[in-house]
Amino acid sequence: MTMTQVRRQRATKTGYEMKAVLDEEVLLLTRLLEVIRREQDLLMQSDTGGLVESTKSKEVLILQHSYLEQSRRRLTERLARDLGLADSEPRLALLADALDGKLAENLTDLRARLSNLVDEVERLGAENLDLIRCSVRAVRDSWAMLRRQFLMPDAYTVRGTASEHPTERALLQGRI
Amino acid sequence: MRIADKIFTSLLQRQAAPRETGDKPSADTVASGSGKTPQGKAKTEAETSGERALETLSHPAARTLDALIRDRVLSLTRDPFETPTFAQEDPSISQLAAAFSEAPRAERTALLDALAEREEALVKAANQNANLFSQEFRDFLD
């Protein structure tokens, strides 16, 4: 067997290992997408307890993804070396093109699925970020308003209208 | 939370604390203040946050505030260009302020704790959403 054939055989084996890792990433990102969809509902319902739980689930999934990414990077380097592509930027499309048959098809399909998942996760994540920014602003504004109210308790009448004549006590407390 | 806010919370907590000769604190107040159950068992973060969550507080001021914040967030989904504020002229805001001023100090503290809790949960979620994938991973899929 020639050196090229040995490398080719090794590349196919590594390619299947890569496929296994990418399959796992697809499963993981699908779960992450579900969590982010649920997060959007929780943000709209202002459910703090649910949000804390969702953040924890997301943290676990992100951590698992980072472990898979370590394997994926290691396999990418090995595959690129075996395919003689070590000098170029080892992208999945390039690696899939350099392989043959079913494996190449599988990797091309996985690339499309992962790209779609990443786009969708990022799109929803950005939408959630807008909701979070709005929620944080509302929380901080209400905090500031209640703080003023605590320090100047007579700033509002019992009917809820702003007092035109805050008492001396309120003004004194306002100096705290 | 800003330092000024932390000082303010601590001030509230000191004022909410029972006097030596006054009423004994309820089991719930102790649990909420120390992060422990009345039996002295440490609670998990989720149990504590669920207990302190604004939506679980029963005082009318907490319910009004929860509804107000939810309304502000939903207004964004109705009109992304709207920038809702907490103007004092808004009747619902002034009603909230009045309800808050009538609430006992322990309730006020719980409400502000819950607000701080919500802010913390939101900031954590925001940080996660801002850093979901590495550039290297995106480049790999390009």
Coordinates of C-alpha atoms in Angstrom, one line a residue:
Chain A
M1 CA 0.0 0.0 0.0
T2 CA 1.4 3.4 -1.0
M3 CA 1.8 6.3 1.5
T4 CA -1.0 8.2 -0.3
Q5 CA -3.4 5.2 0.1
V6 CA -2.5 4.9 3.8
R7 CA -3.2 8.6 4.3
R8 CA -6.4 8.3 2.4
Q9 CA -7.6 5.4 4.5
R10 CA -6.6 7.3 7.7
A11 CA -8.5 10.4 6.4
T12 CA -11.7 8.3 5.8
K13 CA -11.5 6.9 9.4
T14 CA -11.0 10.4 10.8
G15 CA -13.8 11.7 8.6
Y16 CA -16.2 9.2 10.2
E17 CA -15.0 10.3 13.6
M18 CA -15.7 13.8 12.5
K19 CA -19.2 12.8 11.4
A20 CA -19.9 11.3 14.8
V21 CA -18.9 14.5 16.5
L22 CA -20.9 16.7 14.2
D23 CA -24.0 14.4 14.6
E24 CA -23.6 15.1 18.4
E25 CA -23.3 18.8 17.7
V26 CA -26.6 18.7 15.7
L27 CA -28.4 17.0 18.6
L28 CA -26.9 19.5 21.1
L29 CA -27.8 22.6 19.0
T30 CA -31.3 21.3 18.5
R31 CA -31.7 21.1 22.3
L32 CA -30.1 24.6 22.6
L33 CA -32.6 26.0 20.1
E34 CA -35.5 24.5 22.1
V35 CA -34.1 26.1 25.3
I36 CA -33.7 29.5 23.6
R37 CA -37.3 29.3 22.3
R38 CA -38.5 28.5 25.8
E39 CA -36.4 31.4 27.1
Q40 CA -38.3 33.8 24.8
D41 CA -41.6 32.7 26.4
L42 CA -40.1 33.1 29.9
L43 CA -38.9 36.6 29.1
M44 CA -42.3 37.6 27.9
Q45 CA -43.9 36.2 30.9
S46 CA -41.3 37.8 33.2
D47 CA -40.8 34.4 34.9
T48 CA -37.6 34.9 36.9
G49 CA -37.5 31.3 38.4
G50 CA -38.0 29.8 35.0
L51 CA -35.3 32.0 33.5
V52 CA -32.8 30.9 36.2
E53 CA -33.5 27.3 35.3
S54 CA -33.3 28.0 31.6
T55 CA -30.0 29.8 32.0
K56 CA -28.6 26.7 33.8
S57 CA -29.8 24.4 31.1
K58 CA -28.2 26.6 28.5
E59 CA -25.0 26.7 30.5
V60 CA -24.8 22.9 30.5
L61 CA -25.4 22.7 26.8
I62 CA -22.8 25.4 26.0
L63 CA -20.3 23.6 28.1
Q64 CA -21.1 20.3 26.4
H65 CA -20.7 22.1 23.0
S66 CA -17.3 23.4 24.0
Y67 CA -16.1 19.8 24.8
L68 CA -17.4 18.6 21.4
E69 CA -15.6 21.6 19.8
Q70 CA -12.3 20.5 21.4
S71 CA -12.7 17.1 19.7
R72 CA -13.9 18.7 16.4
R73 CA -10.8 21.0 16.3
R74 CA -8.5 18.1 17.0
L75 CA -10.1 16.0 14.2
T76 CA -10.2 18.9 11.8
E77 CA -6.4 19.3 12.1
R78 CA -5.8 15.6 11.7
L79 CA -8.2 15.4 8.7
A80 CA -6.7 18.4 7.0
R81 CA -3.2 16.9 7.4
D82 CA -4.2 13.6 6.0
L83 CA -5.9 15.2 3.1
G84 CA -2.9 17.5 2.4
L85 CA -5.0 20.6 3.3
A86 CA -3.1 21.6 6.4
D87 CA -1.8 24.9 4.8
S88 CA -5.3 26.1 3.9
E89 CA -8.1 27.2 6.3
P90 CA -9.6 23.8 7.2
R91 CA -13.3 24.5 6.6
L92 CA -15.9 21.8 6.6
A93 CA -16.9 22.4 3.0
L94 CA -13.3 22.0 1.9
L95 CA -12.8 18.8 3.9
A96 CA -16.0 17.3 2.6
D97 CA -15.0 18.1 -1.0
A98 CA -11.7 16.3 -0.5
L99 CA -13.4 13.1 0.6
D100 CA -15.4 10.7 -1.5
G101 CA -18.8 9.0 -1.6
K102 CA -21.3 8.7 1.2
L103 CA -19.0 10.3 3.8
A104 CA -18.6 13.4 1.7
E105 CA -22.4 13.6 1.3
N106 CA -22.9 13.1 5.0
L107 CA -20.5 15.9 5.9
T108 CA -22.0 18.3 3.3
D109 CA -25.5 17.6 4.8
L110 CA -24.2 18.1 8.3
R111 CA -22.7 21.4 7.4
A112 CA -26.0 22.6 6.0
R113 CA -27.9 21.4 9.1
L114 CA -25.4 23.0 11.5
S115 CA -25.3 26.3 9.6
N116 CA -29.1 26.5 9.8
L117 CA -29.1 25.7 13.5
V118 CA -26.4 28.2 14.3
D119 CA -28.3 30.9 12.3
E120 CA -31.6 30.1 14.0
V121 CA -30.0 30.0 17.5
E122 CA -28.2 33.3 16.9
R123 CA -31.4 34.9 15.5
L124 CA -33.5 33.9 18.4
G125 CA -30.6 34.7 20.8
A126 CA -30.5 38.2 19.4
E127 CA -34.3 38.6 19.8
N128 CA -34.0 37.5 23.4
L129 CA -31.2 39.9 24.0
D130 CA -33.6 42.8 22.9
L131 CA -36.2 41.5 25.3
I132 CA -33.6 41.2 28.1
R133 CA -32.3 44.7 27.5
C134 CA -35.9 46.0 27.7
S135 CA -36.5 44.0 30.9
V136 CA -33.3 45.2 32.5
R137 CA -34.3 48.8 31.7
A138 CA -37.7 48.3 33.2
V139 CA -36.2 46.7 36.3
R140 CA -33.6 49.4 36.8
D141 CA -36.2 52.2 36.2
S142 CA -38.6 50.7 38.7
W143 CA -35.7 50.2 41.1
A144 CA -34.8 53.9 40.8
M145 CA -38.4 55.0 41.2
L146 CA -39.0 52.8 44.3
R147 CA -35.7 54.0 45.8
R148 CA -36.9 57.6 45.4
Q149 CA -40.2 56.6 46.9
F150 CA -38.5 55.0 49.8
L151 CA -36.3 57.9 50.5
M152 CA -39.1 60.4 50.0
P153 CA -42.2 58.5 51.1
D154 CA -44.5 61.5 50.9
A155 CA -43.7 62.2 47.2
Y156 CA -47.0 60.5 46.4
T157 CA -50.4 60.8 47.9
V158 CA -52.4 57.8 49.0
R159 CA -54.4 58.2 45.8
G160 CA -51.2 57.7 43.8
T161 CA -50.8 61.2 42.5
A162 CA -47.5 63.1 42.8
S163 CA -47.6 65.3 45.9
E164 CA -47.2 69.0 45.3
H165 CA -46.1 69.7 48.8
P166 CA -43.7 67.0 50.1
T167 CA -43.5 67.3 53.9
E168 CA -40.5 68.4 55.8
R169 CA -40.1 64.7 56.9
A170 CA -39.9 63.6 53.3
L171 CA -37.4 66.3 52.4
L172 CA -35.2 65.3 55.5
Q173 CA -35.4 61.7 54.5
G174 CA -34.4 62.7 51.0
R175 CA -31.0 63.8 52.3
I176 CA -30.1 60.2 53.5
Chain B
M1 CA -26.3 46.2 40.7
R2 CA -24.6 49.6 41.3
I3 CA -22.8 50.3 44.6
A4 CA -25.4 52.9 45.5
D5 CA -28.2 50.4 45.0
K6 CA -26.3 47.8 47.2
I7 CA -26.0 50.5 50.0
F8 CA -29.7 51.2 49.6
T9 CA -30.6 47.5 49.9
S10 CA -28.5 47.2 53.0
L11 CA -30.1 50.3 54.4
L12 CA -33.6 48.8 53.8
Q13 CA -32.6 45.5 55.3
R14 CA -31.3 47.2 58.4
Q15 CA -34.5 49.1 58.7
A16 CA -36.6 46.0 58.1
A17 CA -34.7 44.0 60.8
P18 CA -36.8 43.6 64.0
R19 CA -35.8 45.6 67.0
E20 CA -34.4 43.7 70.0
T21 CA -37.6 44.3 72.0
G22 CA -39.9 44.1 69.0
D23 CA -41.6 41.2 67.2
K24 CA -39.7 38.1 66.4
P25 CA -38.9 37.7 62.7
S26 CA -41.1 35.2 60.9
A27 CA -39.5 32.0 59.6
D28 CA -39.8 33.2 56.0
T29 CA -38.1 36.5 56.7
V30 CA -35.2 34.6 58.3
A31 CA -35.0 32.2 55.4
S32 CA -35.1 35.0 52.8
G33 CA -32.4 37.0 54.6
S34 CA -29.9 34.3 55.2
G35 CA -30.5 31.9 52.3
K36 CA -31.3 29.1 54.7
T37 CA -34.5 27.2 55.6
P38 CA -36.0 27.8 59.0
Q39 CA -34.5 24.4 59.9
G40 CA -31.1 25.8 59.0
K41 CA -30.6 23.7 55.9
A42 CA -28.9 25.4 53.0
K43 CA -31.1 26.0 50.0
T44 CA -30.2 25.5 46.4
E45 CA -29.9 28.5 44.2
A46 CA -33.0 27.6 42.2
E47 CA -35.1 27.2 45.4
T48 CA -33.9 30.5 46.7
S49 CA -34.5 32.4 43.4
G50 CA -38.0 30.8 43.0
E51 CA -38.9 31.9 46.5
R52 CA -37.7 35.4 46.0
A53 CA -39.0 35.9 42.5
L54 CA -41.1 39.0 42.1
E55 CA -44.0 37.0 40.5
T56 CA -44.3 34.9 43.7
L57 CA -44.7 37.8 46.1
S58 CA -48.2 38.4 47.3
H59 CA -48.2 42.1 48.2
P60 CA -50.2 44.3 45.8
A61 CA -47.1 46.5 45.1
A62 CA -45.2 43.4 43.9
R63 CA -48.1 42.3 41.7
T64 CA -48.5 45.7 40.3
L65 CA -44.7 46.0 39.6
D66 CA -44.6 42.6 38.1
A67 CA -47.5 43.4 35.7
L68 CA -45.8 46.8 34.9
I69 CA -42.5 45.2 33.9
R70 CA -44.3 42.5 31.9
D71 CA -46.2 45.2 30.1
R72 CA -43.0 47.1 29.3
V73 CA -41.4 44.0 27.9
L74 CA -44.6 43.1 25.8
S75 CA -44.7 46.6 24.5
L76 CA -41.4 46.0 22.8
T77 CA -42.9 43.0 21.0
R78 CA -45.8 45.2 19.8
D79 CA -43.6 48.0 18.7
P80 CA -39.8 47.5 18.6
F81 CA -39.2 51.3 18.3
E82 CA -41.1 52.2 21.4
T83 CA -39.0 53.1 24.4
P84 CA -41.3 52.8 27.4
T85 CA -40.2 54.8 30.4
F86 CA -41.2 54.9 34.1
A87 CA -42.6 58.5 34.0
Q88 CA -44.0 59.6 37.3
E89 CA -47.0 61.1 35.5
D90 CA -48.0 57.6 34.4
P91 CA -51.0 56.7 36.7
S92 CA -49.9 53.1 37.0
I93 CA -46.5 54.2 38.2
S94 CA -47.8 56.5 40.8
Q95 CA -50.3 53.9 42.0
L96 CA -47.3 51.5 42.4
A97 CA -45.4 54.1 44.3
A98 CA -48.4 54.6 46.6
A99 CA -48.8 50.9 47.2
F100 CA -45.1 50.6 47.9
S101 CA -45.1 53.4 50.4
E102 CA -48.0 51.7 52.2
A103 CA -46.2 48.3 52.3
P104 CA -44.5 47.1 55.5
R105 CA -40.8 47.5 55.4
A106 CA -40.2 43.7 55.2
E107 CA -42.4 43.6 52.1
R108 CA -40.5 46.5 50.6
T109 CA -37.2 44.7 51.2
A110 CA -38.6 41.5 49.7
L111 CA -39.8 43.4 46.7
L112 CA -36.4 45.1 46.1
D113 CA -34.6 41.8 46.7
A114 CA -36.8 40.3 44.0
L115 CA -36.0 43.1 41.6
A116 CA -32.3 42.6 42.2
E117 CA -32.8 38.9 41.7
R118 CA -34.5 39.5 38.4
E119 CA -31.8 41.8 37.2
E120 CA -29.2 39.2 38.0
A121 CA -31.0 36.5 36.2
L122 CA -31.5 38.8 33.2
V123 CA -27.8 39.8 33.1
K124 CA -26.7 36.2 33.2
A125 CA -29.0 35.3 30.3
A126 CA -27.8 38.3 28.3
N127 CA -24.1 37.3 28.8
Q128 CA -24.9 33.8 27.6
N129 CA -26.8 35.0 24.5
A130 CA -24.0 37.4 23.5
N131 CA -21.4 34.6 23.4
L132 CA -23.1 31.5 22.1
F133 CA -20.6 30.4 19.4
S134 CA -16.9 31.1 18.7
Q135 CA -15.9 32.8 15.5
E136 CA -13.7 29.8 14.7
F137 CA -16.8 27.5 14.7
R138 CA -18.7 29.9 12.4
D139 CA -15.7 30.1 10.1
F140 CA -15.5 26.3 10.0
L141 CA -19.1 26.1 8.8
D142 CA -18.7 28.9 6.2

